[in-house]
Amino acid sequence: MKKRQRPRPLAPPPQSSAIRSRKRARVATTLFHKYTRERDAAVAKARSAGCPVGDDDDCKEESARHQKLSPRQVALMENVNKWDEKIAQMGGREEYQRASQMNTSLFSTSKWVLGILGKWGWLDGLPDEQKSCDGNSIEGDDDNARKKRKKRKIPKRNVDLLEVGAINTQLLDAAARTRHQSDGNPTERVYRLDVRAIDIRSTDPRIEAMDFFDLPLPDPNNAITTAGRTHRSYDVLVNSMVINCVPNPAQRGKMLSLCYRHLRPGGVCFLTLPKLCLVQSKFMSRCYFEEILTKGVGFEILRDVGKESPKVAFFVLRRPEEDEGNGGRIREWDDRFARVPTLHKGKKFRNSFSVTLNEEEVAG
């Protein structure tokens, strides 16, 4: 007797549920990066030919209808639309976000960040220098005065953390975690963290829908506010698997410069990106990328807390403490940073990841 086959749906099921397959997550991530990279190339060609192409996932069709386009321009815009359709067919950015959530469930960037902050003692807060200076000073150089100064408890403040491109609420959940005190008093927070999470398309009400490039730079006087928030700088910035999604080299360089400028002196940036960007790109190598981070942007690479992975490159970057001489930077500007140099040749270098810096943006 012939085995009865299960009926198949005429259309594929909507891709709205959480991804539970590692293979599906890997395919979605690969396709999204491939299609967006091809779309960016198509958009660049269309714009160079004077086509009205938008920055998002669609062309400016209305304006195109009212313009007389040449056959070549029409073909270029159709090519952009082709990649838009492919991105939509694979589920779009929403599917990519679900795939990223699946990948972070296998390796938690938040756990890595919290582990390093805990090792440094930052989860218990940072010394509040302003309150220490405002408090009553203990004068005198005798033994009693020195003992009192040593015993006096240094006030601490919460650590300000900004997560860029947040695809989950793990850091927000960690900051909100509480515990009961042993003396019967009300609950207290486990970690002294103030987390702000942003993403272009928020997947949770607690994640702000905001483009990192639109985030106002820190206000030195803490006087300007937007939606109740001071334009302050941060002690910690988490940028995980975001820079590889930025469409062009100039914007990637701008993102690195903004990461530096949004940090307080002595603050740290946790940066991750696919290793393929550094080992299979014609225009990039790990050594050159580290030059961009240090000599170009001005970061210090903290190698003692670094991490190695077969597929992911991890960086812990520190903004040096300010001084009157050179602002604490270790920058040594090279004109190479402003262009895309070809570092490798051959078929195995299939990736086109690159970064360029603008000296004025870096200098701030």
mmCIF file of C-alpha atoms in Angstrom:
data_model
loop_
_atom_site.group_PDB
_atom_site.id
_atom_site.type_symbol
_atom_site.label_atom_id
_atom_site.label_comp_id
_atom_site.label_asym_id
_atom_site.label_seq_id
_atom_site.Cartn_x
_atom_site.Cartn_y
_atom_site.Cartn_z
ATOM 1 C CA MET A 1 0.000 0.000 0.000
ATOM 2 C CA LYS A 2 1.355 3.371 -1.027
ATOM 3 C CA LYS A 3 2.250 5.600 1.885
ATOM 4 C CA ARG A 4 -0.022 8.603 2.109
ATOM 5 C CA GLN A 5 1.852 11.891 1.824
ATOM 6 C CA ARG A 6 1.147 14.799 4.105
ATOM 7 C CA PRO A 7 -0.436 17.773 2.321
ATOM 8 C CA ARG A 8 1.976 20.610 1.582
ATOM 9 C CA PRO A 9 1.015 24.257 1.886
ATOM 10 C CA LEU A 10 0.752 26.219 -1.356
ATOM 11 C CA ALA A 11 2.777 29.064 0.152
ATOM 12 C CA PRO A 12 5.651 28.906 2.650
ATOM 13 C CA PRO A 13 4.665 29.587 6.277
ATOM 14 C CA PRO A 14 5.212 33.146 7.529
ATOM 15 C CA GLN A 15 8.676 33.610 9.050
ATOM 16 C CA SER A 16 7.476 35.135 12.288
ATOM 17 C CA SER A 17 8.368 32.477 14.822
ATOM 18 C CA ALA A 18 11.659 32.295 16.644
ATOM 19 C CA ILE A 19 14.436 30.454 14.835
ATOM 20 C CA ARG A 20 15.339 27.210 16.605
ATOM 21 C CA SER A 21 17.590 25.679 13.963
ATOM 22 C CA ARG A 22 21.245 26.606 13.956
ATOM 23 C CA LYS A 23 21.453 25.747 10.260
ATOM 24 C CA ARG A 24 18.550 28.051 9.403
ATOM 25 C CA ALA A 25 20.145 30.849 11.438
ATOM 26 C CA ARG A 26 23.450 30.401 9.618
ATOM 27 C CA VAL A 27 21.751 30.406 6.208
ATOM 28 C CA ALA A 28 19.701 33.507 7.060
ATOM 29 C CA THR A 29 22.771 35.389 8.287
ATOM 30 C CA THR A 30 24.831 34.436 5.233
ATOM 31 C CA LEU A 31 22.088 35.350 2.764
ATOM 32 C CA PHE A 32 21.330 38.662 4.461
ATOM 33 C CA HIS A 33 24.973 39.766 4.339
ATOM 34 C CA LYS A 34 25.352 38.568 0.749
ATOM 35 C CA TYR A 35 22.195 40.252 -0.516
ATOM 36 C CA THR A 36 22.767 43.529 1.325
ATOM 37 C CA ARG A 37 26.347 43.629 0.022
ATOM 38 C CA GLU A 38 25.101 43.103 -3.548
ATOM 39 C CA ARG A 39 22.370 45.701 -3.043
ATOM 40 C CA ASP A 40 24.893 48.254 -1.771
ATOM 41 C CA ALA A 41 26.995 47.703 -4.893
ATOM 42 C CA ALA A 42 23.901 48.056 -7.099
ATOM 43 C CA VAL A 43 22.851 51.232 -5.272
ATOM 44 C CA ALA A 44 26.320 52.749 -5.736
ATOM 45 C CA LYS A 45 26.172 52.109 -9.500
ATOM 46 C CA ALA A 46 22.627 53.477 -9.744
ATOM 47 C CA ARG A 47 23.487 56.653 -7.856
ATOM 48 C CA SER A 48 26.571 57.256 -9.981
ATOM 49 C CA ALA A 49 24.238 57.187 -12.984
ATOM 50 C CA GLY A 50 21.863 59.706 -11.391
ATOM 51 C CA CYS A 51 19.102 57.285 -10.379
ATOM 52 C CA PRO A 52 16.778 58.255 -7.472
ATOM 53 C CA VAL A 53 17.615 55.430 -5.060
ATOM 54 C CA GLY A 54 16.750 55.460 -1.353
ATOM 55 C CA ASP A 55 18.939 54.401 1.552
ATOM 56 C CA ASP A 56 16.459 51.859 2.895
ATOM 57 C CA ASP A 57 15.132 48.656 1.394
ATOM 58 C CA ASP A 58 13.280 50.275 -1.487
ATOM 59 C CA CYS A 59 13.803 52.611 -4.407
ATOM 60 C CA LYS A 60 12.190 56.002 -4.648
ATOM 61 C CA GLU A 61 9.601 54.713 -7.100
ATOM 62 C CA GLU A 62 7.315 57.731 -6.921
ATOM 63 C CA SER A 63 10.051 60.159 -7.913
ATOM 64 C CA ALA A 64 11.248 57.730 -10.591
ATOM 65 C CA ARG A 65 7.809 57.704 -12.229
ATOM 66 C CA HIS A 66 7.919 61.468 -12.663
ATOM 67 C CA GLN A 67 11.429 61.439 -14.084
ATOM 68 C CA LYS A 68 12.461 60.518 -17.555
ATOM 69 C CA LEU A 69 14.998 57.754 -17.088
ATOM 70 C CA SER A 70 17.286 56.401 -19.730
ATOM 71 C CA PRO A 71 17.210 52.671 -20.514
ATOM 72 C CA ARG A 72 20.480 52.243 -18.635
ATOM 73 C CA GLN A 73 19.054 53.972 -15.544
ATOM 74 C CA VAL A 74 15.944 51.793 -15.707
ATOM 75 C CA ALA A 75 18.121 48.669 -15.846
ATOM 76 C CA LEU A 76 20.193 49.848 -12.862
ATOM 77 C CA MET A 77 17.090 50.532 -10.776
ATOM 78 C CA GLU A 78 15.645 47.143 -11.727
ATOM 79 C CA ASN A 79 18.857 45.580 -10.450
ATOM 80 C CA VAL A 80 18.414 47.360 -7.106
ATOM 81 C CA ASN A 81 14.803 46.172 -6.953
ATOM 82 C CA LYS A 82 15.960 42.627 -7.686
ATOM 83 C CA TRP A 83 18.128 42.589 -4.553
ATOM 84 C CA ASP A 84 15.350 44.244 -2.533
ATOM 85 C CA GLU A 85 13.069 41.381 -3.529
ATOM 86 C CA LYS A 86 15.675 38.778 -2.602
ATOM 87 C CA ILE A 87 16.123 40.381 0.832
ATOM 88 C CA ALA A 88 12.342 40.391 1.312
ATOM 89 C CA GLN A 89 12.049 36.755 0.219
ATOM 90 C CA MET A 90 14.579 35.561 2.810
ATOM 91 C CA GLY A 91 12.643 37.390 5.532
ATOM 92 C CA GLY A 92 14.365 40.767 5.564
ATOM 93 C CA ARG A 93 16.058 42.373 8.517
ATOM 94 C CA GLU A 94 13.494 40.795 10.863
ATOM 95 C CA GLU A 95 14.648 37.303 9.861
ATOM 96 C CA TYR A 96 18.261 38.400 10.288
ATOM 97 C CA GLN A 97 17.482 39.667 13.793
ATOM 98 C CA ARG A 98 15.840 36.361 14.685
ATOM 99 C CA ALA A 99 18.904 34.528 13.359
ATOM 100 C CA SER A 100 21.150 36.763 15.453
ATOM 101 C CA GLN A 101 19.062 35.982 18.527
ATOM 102 C CA MET A 102 19.573 32.282 17.835
ATOM 103 C CA ASN A 103 23.329 32.781 17.455
ATOM 104 C CA THR A 104 23.580 34.732 20.710
ATOM 105 C CA SER A 105 21.769 31.926 22.513
ATOM 106 C CA LEU A 106 24.732 29.711 21.531
ATOM 107 C CA PHE A 107 27.289 32.318 22.510
ATOM 108 C CA SER A 108 26.169 35.178 24.709
ATOM 109 C CA THR A 109 28.036 38.418 24.058
ATOM 110 C CA SER A 110 26.377 39.774 27.196
ATOM 111 C CA LYS A 111 27.881 36.983 29.293
ATOM 112 C CA TRP A 112 31.325 37.782 27.871
ATOM 113 C CA VAL A 113 30.904 41.499 28.631
ATOM 114 C CA LEU A 114 29.582 40.931 32.152
ATOM 115 C CA GLY A 115 32.383 38.451 32.851
ATOM 116 C CA ILE A 116 35.085 41.006 32.035
ATOM 117 C CA LEU A 117 33.321 43.822 33.904
ATOM 118 C CA GLY A 118 32.992 41.510 36.914
ATOM 119 C CA LYS A 119 36.684 40.637 36.720
ATOM 120 C CA TRP A 120 37.509 44.338 36.854
ATOM 121 C CA GLY A 121 35.067 44.965 39.711
ATOM 122 C CA TRP A 122 32.996 47.352 37.601
ATOM 123 C CA LEU A 123 29.729 45.529 38.351
ATOM 124 C CA ASP A 124 29.978 46.956 41.879
ATOM 125 C CA GLY A 125 30.166 50.480 40.482
ATOM 126 C CA LEU A 126 32.919 52.992 39.709
ATOM 127 C CA PRO A 127 34.391 55.620 42.064
ATOM 128 C CA ASP A 128 32.359 58.803 41.922
ATOM 129 C CA GLU A 129 35.103 61.391 41.669
ATOM 130 C CA GLN A 130 32.666 64.293 41.819
ATOM 131 C CA LYS A 131 31.176 63.188 45.146
ATOM 132 C CA SER A 132 34.626 62.410 46.489
ATOM 133 C CA CYS A 133 35.739 65.956 45.688
ATOM 134 C CA ASP A 134 32.525 67.532 47.022
ATOM 135 C CA GLY A 135 32.699 65.686 50.355
ATOM 136 C CA ASN A 136 34.333 67.058 53.461
ATOM 137 C CA SER A 137 38.074 66.560 53.127
ATOM 138 C CA ILE A 138 40.123 65.295 56.030
ATOM 139 C CA GLU A 139 43.093 67.610 56.432
ATOM 140 C CA GLY A 140 46.383 66.943 58.107
ATOM 141 C CA ASP A 141 49.450 64.790 57.554
ATOM 142 C CA ASP A 142 49.607 63.035 60.894
ATOM 143 C CA ASP A 143 48.955 59.302 61.324
ATOM 144 C CA ASN A 144 45.367 59.760 62.530
ATOM 145 C CA ALA A 145 44.424 61.861 59.471
ATOM 146 C CA ARG A 146 45.991 59.349 57.101
ATOM 147 C CA LYS A 147 44.138 56.461 58.800
ATOM 148 C CA LYS A 148 40.825 58.321 58.564
ATOM 149 C CA ARG A 149 41.346 59.028 54.869
ATOM 150 C CA LYS A 150 42.177 55.384 54.261
ATOM 151 C CA LYS A 151 39.128 54.115 56.168
ATOM 152 C CA ARG A 152 36.688 56.562 54.609
ATOM 153 C CA LYS A 153 34.433 54.787 52.142
ATOM 154 C CA ILE A 154 34.791 56.110 48.602
ATOM 155 C CA PRO A 155 31.341 56.783 47.111
ATOM 156 C CA LYS A 156 30.517 54.881 43.945
ATOM 157 C CA ARG A 157 28.251 55.510 40.987
ATOM 158 C CA ASN A 158 26.561 53.207 38.502
ATOM 159 C CA VAL A 159 28.351 52.202 35.311
ATOM 160 C CA ASP A 160 26.784 53.799 32.215
ATOM 161 C CA LEU A 161 26.596 51.245 29.381
ATOM 162 C CA LEU A 162 25.391 51.757 25.818
ATOM 163 C CA GLU A 163 24.530 48.721 23.687
ATOM 164 C CA VAL A 164 24.485 49.445 19.949
ATOM 165 C CA GLY A 165 22.427 47.187 17.695
ATOM 166 C CA ALA A 166 20.747 45.367 20.586
ATOM 167 C CA ILE A 167 18.986 42.217 19.370
ATOM 168 C CA ASN A 168 18.042 40.931 22.835
ATOM 169 C CA THR A 169 17.505 42.254 26.363
ATOM 170 C CA GLN A 170 20.178 40.246 28.186
ATOM 171 C CA LEU A 171 22.135 43.296 29.358
ATOM 172 C CA LEU A 172 18.925 45.146 30.231
ATOM 173 C CA ASP A 173 17.769 42.121 32.236
ATOM 174 C CA ALA A 174 21.106 41.933 34.042
ATOM 175 C CA ALA A 175 20.880 45.620 34.989
ATOM 176 C CA ALA A 176 17.324 45.140 36.330
ATOM 177 C CA ARG A 177 18.131 42.039 38.395
ATOM 178 C CA THR A 178 17.505 42.465 42.121
ATOM 179 C CA ARG A 179 18.116 40.524 45.339
ATOM 180 C CA HIS A 180 16.829 40.632 48.919
ATOM 181 C CA GLN A 181 19.146 42.115 51.487
ATOM 182 C CA SER A 182 20.034 39.971 54.476
ATOM 183 C CA ASP A 183 19.025 42.645 56.995
ATOM 184 C CA GLY A 184 15.401 42.589 55.852
ATOM 185 C CA ASN A 185 15.547 45.889 53.980
ATOM 186 C CA PRO A 186 13.946 46.253 50.539
ATOM 187 C CA THR A 187 15.588 44.624 47.537
ATOM 188 C CA GLU A 188 18.713 46.025 45.944
ATOM 189 C CA ARG A 189 20.109 45.708 42.438
ATOM 190 C CA VAL A 190 22.643 42.964 41.865
ATOM 191 C CA TYR A 191 24.766 44.988 39.442
ATOM 192 C CA ARG A 192 25.366 48.719 39.477
ATOM 193 C CA LEU A 193 24.648 49.081 35.770
ATOM 194 C CA ASP A 194 22.618 51.670 33.891
ATOM 195 C CA VAL A 195 22.041 50.146 30.440
ATOM 196 C CA ARG A 196 20.734 51.951 27.397
ATOM 197 C CA ALA A 197 20.045 49.680 24.410
ATOM 198 C CA ILE A 198 19.384 51.018 20.898
ATOM 199 C CA ASP A 199 18.748 49.495 17.476
ATOM 200 C CA ILE A 200 17.447 50.732 14.130
ATOM 201 C CA ARG A 201 14.480 48.372 14.442
ATOM 202 C CA SER A 202 13.625 47.575 18.023
ATOM 203 C CA THR A 203 12.537 44.044 18.916
ATOM 204 C CA ASP A 204 11.486 44.961 22.484
ATOM 205 C CA PRO A 205 9.798 47.994 24.089
ATOM 206 C CA ARG A 206 12.857 48.536 26.290
ATOM 207 C CA ILE A 207 15.157 48.822 23.263
ATOM 208 C CA GLU A 208 15.081 52.314 21.770
ATOM 209 C CA ALA A 209 14.456 52.510 18.032
ATOM 210 C CA MET A 210 17.386 54.740 17.120
ATOM 211 C CA ASP A 211 20.191 54.855 14.588
ATOM 212 C CA PHE A 212 23.586 55.052 16.292
ATOM 213 C CA PHE A 213 24.656 57.654 13.726
ATOM 214 C CA ASP A 214 21.808 59.908 14.941
ATOM 215 C CA LEU A 215 22.710 59.601 18.627
ATOM 216 C CA PRO A 216 23.754 63.067 19.871
ATOM 217 C CA LEU A 217 27.362 63.345 20.959
ATOM 218 C CA PRO A 218 28.100 63.880 24.676
ATOM 219 C CA ASP A 219 27.447 67.345 26.032
ATOM 220 C CA PRO A 220 30.351 68.467 28.252
ATOM 221 C CA ASN A 221 28.041 70.600 30.397
ATOM 222 C CA ASN A 222 25.265 67.949 30.656
ATOM 223 C CA ALA A 223 22.856 70.714 29.808
ATOM 224 C CA ILE A 224 21.087 69.502 26.667
ATOM 225 C CA THR A 225 18.561 66.718 26.893
ATOM 226 C CA THR A 226 16.417 64.766 24.447
ATOM 227 C CA ALA A 227 13.360 62.887 25.708
ATOM 228 C CA GLY A 228 14.568 63.281 29.275
ATOM 229 C CA ARG A 229 18.080 61.982 28.553
ATOM 230 C CA THR A 230 21.262 63.957 29.026
ATOM 231 C CA HIS A 231 23.715 63.730 26.159
ATOM 232 C CA ARG A 232 26.244 62.034 28.392
ATOM 233 C CA SER A 233 29.248 59.906 27.656
ATOM 234 C CA TYR A 234 29.454 56.222 28.602
ATOM 235 C CA ASP A 235 31.817 54.019 30.572
ATOM 236 C CA VAL A 236 31.099 50.972 28.410
ATOM 237 C CA LEU A 237 29.948 50.625 24.811
ATOM 238 C CA VAL A 238 28.958 47.253 23.326
ATOM 239 C CA ASN A 239 29.115 46.983 19.527
ATOM 240 C CA SER A 240 28.590 43.328 18.662
ATOM 241 C CA MET A 241 28.184 42.151 15.061
ATOM 242 C CA VAL A 242 27.083 45.606 13.943
ATOM 243 C CA ILE A 243 29.992 47.125 12.031
ATOM 244 C CA ASN A 244 29.874 44.333 9.449
ATOM 245 C CA CYS A 245 26.234 45.306 8.702
ATOM 246 C CA VAL A 246 27.152 48.938 7.961
ATOM 247 C CA PRO A 247 26.891 49.378 4.175
ATOM 248 C CA ASN A 248 30.108 51.155 3.186
ATOM 249 C CA PRO A 249 33.718 51.700 4.355
ATOM 250 C CA ALA A 250 33.263 55.395 5.200
ATOM 251 C CA GLN A 251 30.314 54.727 7.511
ATOM 252 C CA ARG A 252 32.169 51.866 9.208
ATOM 253 C CA GLY A 253 35.018 54.253 9.930
ATOM 254 C CA LYS A 254 32.573 56.857 11.193
ATOM 255 C CA MET A 255 31.049 54.254 13.512
ATOM 256 C CA LEU A 256 34.452 53.497 15.041
ATOM 257 C CA SER A 257 35.120 57.228 15.491
ATOM 258 C CA LEU A 258 31.725 57.709 17.166
ATOM 259 C CA CYS A 259 32.369 54.746 19.490
ATOM 260 C CA TYR A 260 35.515 56.543 20.648
ATOM 261 C CA ARG A 261 33.781 59.900 21.090
ATOM 262 C CA HIS A 262 30.816 58.472 23.026
ATOM 263 C CA LEU A 263 33.151 56.951 25.634
ATOM 264 C CA ARG A 264 34.493 58.688 28.698
ATOM 265 C CA PRO A 265 38.290 58.787 29.057
ATOM 266 C CA GLY A 266 39.193 55.366 30.429
ATOM 267 C CA GLY A 267 35.980 53.841 29.034
ATOM 268 C CA VAL A 268 35.966 50.585 27.070
ATOM 269 C CA CYS A 269 34.327 49.380 23.872
ATOM 270 C CA PHE A 270 33.497 45.708 23.335
ATOM 271 C CA LEU A 271 33.671 45.145 19.572
ATOM 272 C CA THR A 272 32.959 41.906 17.696
ATOM 273 C CA LEU A 273 32.724 41.119 13.990
ATOM 274 C CA PRO A 274 32.915 38.002 11.793
ATOM 275 C CA LYS A 275 36.458 36.719 11.375
ATOM 276 C CA LEU A 276 35.832 36.363 7.635
ATOM 277 C CA CYS A 277 35.905 40.162 7.407
ATOM 278 C CA LEU A 278 39.538 40.107 8.533
ATOM 279 C CA VAL A 279 40.885 36.943 6.925
ATOM 280 C CA GLN A 280 39.040 36.697 3.576
ATOM 281 C CA SER A 281 38.830 40.329 2.502
ATOM 282 C CA LYS A 282 40.955 41.737 -0.314
ATOM 283 C CA PHE A 283 41.129 45.055 1.500
ATOM 284 C CA MET A 284 41.553 44.059 5.150
ATOM 285 C CA SER A 285 43.690 42.006 7.505
ATOM 286 C CA ARG A 286 43.670 41.716 11.264
ATOM 287 C CA CYS A 287 46.947 43.605 11.505
ATOM 288 C CA TYR A 288 45.682 46.480 9.349
ATOM 289 C CA PHE A 289 42.358 46.597 11.229
ATOM 290 C CA GLU A 290 44.252 46.913 14.517
ATOM 291 C CA GLU A 291 46.261 49.771 13.002
ATOM 292 C CA ILE A 292 43.003 51.527 12.132
ATOM 293 C CA LEU A 293 41.719 51.031 15.689
ATOM 294 C CA THR A 294 44.898 52.287 17.384
ATOM 295 C CA LYS A 295 46.838 54.646 15.110
ATOM 296 C CA GLY A 296 43.753 55.782 13.232
ATOM 297 C CA VAL A 297 41.000 56.127 15.851
ATOM 298 C CA GLY A 298 43.137 56.245 19.004
ATOM 299 C CA PHE A 299 42.034 53.175 20.978
ATOM 300 C CA GLU A 300 44.214 50.936 23.107
ATOM 301 C CA ILE A 301 43.659 47.192 22.567
ATOM 302 C CA LEU A 302 43.432 45.330 25.890
ATOM 303 C CA ARG A 303 44.965 42.027 24.876
ATOM 304 C CA ASP A 304 45.029 40.508 28.368
ATOM 305 C CA VAL A 305 41.228 40.146 28.284
ATOM 306 C CA GLY A 306 41.014 39.263 24.600
ATOM 307 C CA LYS A 307 39.221 36.211 23.290
ATOM 308 C CA GLU A 308 39.726 33.898 20.332
ATOM 309 C CA SER A 309 37.035 32.089 18.366
ATOM 310 C CA PRO A 310 37.074 30.223 15.025
ATOM 311 C CA LYS A 311 34.405 32.468 13.485
ATOM 312 C CA VAL A 312 34.256 35.670 15.552
ATOM 313 C CA ALA A 313 36.899 38.338 16.177
ATOM 314 C CA PHE A 314 36.723 39.888 19.674
ATOM 315 C CA PHE A 315 38.244 43.220 20.678
ATOM 316 C CA VAL A 316 38.239 45.042 24.008
ATOM 317 C CA LEU A 317 39.187 48.647 23.233
ATOM 318 C CA ARG A 318 39.994 51.349 25.754
ATOM 319 C CA ARG A 319 39.846 55.086 25.281
ATOM 320 C CA PRO A 320 43.036 56.418 26.937
ATOM 321 C CA GLU A 321 42.851 58.803 29.861
ATOM 322 C CA GLU A 322 43.010 62.432 28.770
ATOM 323 C CA ASP A 323 46.110 64.561 29.302
ATOM 324 C CA GLU A 324 47.089 68.077 28.330
ATOM 325 C CA GLY A 325 49.648 67.018 25.767
ATOM 326 C CA ASN A 326 47.859 65.015 23.087
ATOM 327 C CA GLY A 327 44.464 64.269 24.596
ATOM 328 C CA GLY A 328 45.644 60.843 25.692
ATOM 329 C CA ARG A 329 45.491 59.460 22.151
ATOM 330 C CA ILE A 330 47.992 57.146 20.549
ATOM 331 C CA ARG A 331 47.057 58.263 17.048
ATOM 332 C CA GLU A 332 49.607 58.260 14.241
ATOM 333 C CA TRP A 333 47.642 59.331 11.190
ATOM 334 C CA ASP A 334 48.428 57.587 7.925
ATOM 335 C CA ASP A 335 46.918 58.633 4.591
ATOM 336 C CA ARG A 336 46.178 54.958 3.903
ATOM 337 C CA PHE A 337 43.350 55.156 6.442
ATOM 338 C CA ALA A 338 41.447 57.525 4.129
ATOM 339 C CA ARG A 339 41.368 55.078 1.189
ATOM 340 C CA VAL A 340 40.776 51.389 0.516
ATOM 341 C CA PRO A 341 44.129 49.688 -0.095
ATOM 342 C CA THR A 342 44.297 46.313 -1.841
ATOM 343 C CA LEU A 343 46.146 44.034 0.576
ATOM 344 C CA HIS A 344 45.458 40.597 -0.948
ATOM 345 C CA LYS A 345 44.928 39.106 -4.379
ATOM 346 C CA GLY A 346 43.501 35.745 -5.282
ATOM 347 C CA LYS A 347 40.239 33.855 -5.535
ATOM 348 C CA LYS A 348 40.175 32.864 -1.867
ATOM 349 C CA PHE A 349 39.774 36.505 -0.812
ATOM 350 C CA ARG A 350 36.073 36.742 -1.662
ATOM 351 C CA ASN A 351 35.058 39.240 1.011
ATOM 352 C CA SER A 352 35.074 42.985 0.293
ATOM 353 C CA PHE A 353 34.995 44.285 3.889
ATOM 354 C CA SER A 354 36.970 47.507 4.319
ATOM 355 C CA VAL A 355 37.113 50.590 6.537
ATOM 356 C CA THR A 356 38.083 54.165 5.739
ATOM 357 C CA LEU A 357 38.534 57.045 8.181
ATOM 358 C CA ASN A 358 37.894 60.752 7.854
ATOM 359 C CA GLU A 359 40.628 62.640 9.692
ATOM 360 C CA GLU A 360 38.252 65.463 10.692
ATOM 361 C CA GLU A 361 35.691 63.001 12.121
ATOM 362 C CA VAL A 362 38.397 61.160 14.042
ATOM 363 C CA ALA A 363 39.851 64.363 15.448
ATOM 364 C CA GLY A 364 36.381 65.433 16.595
#
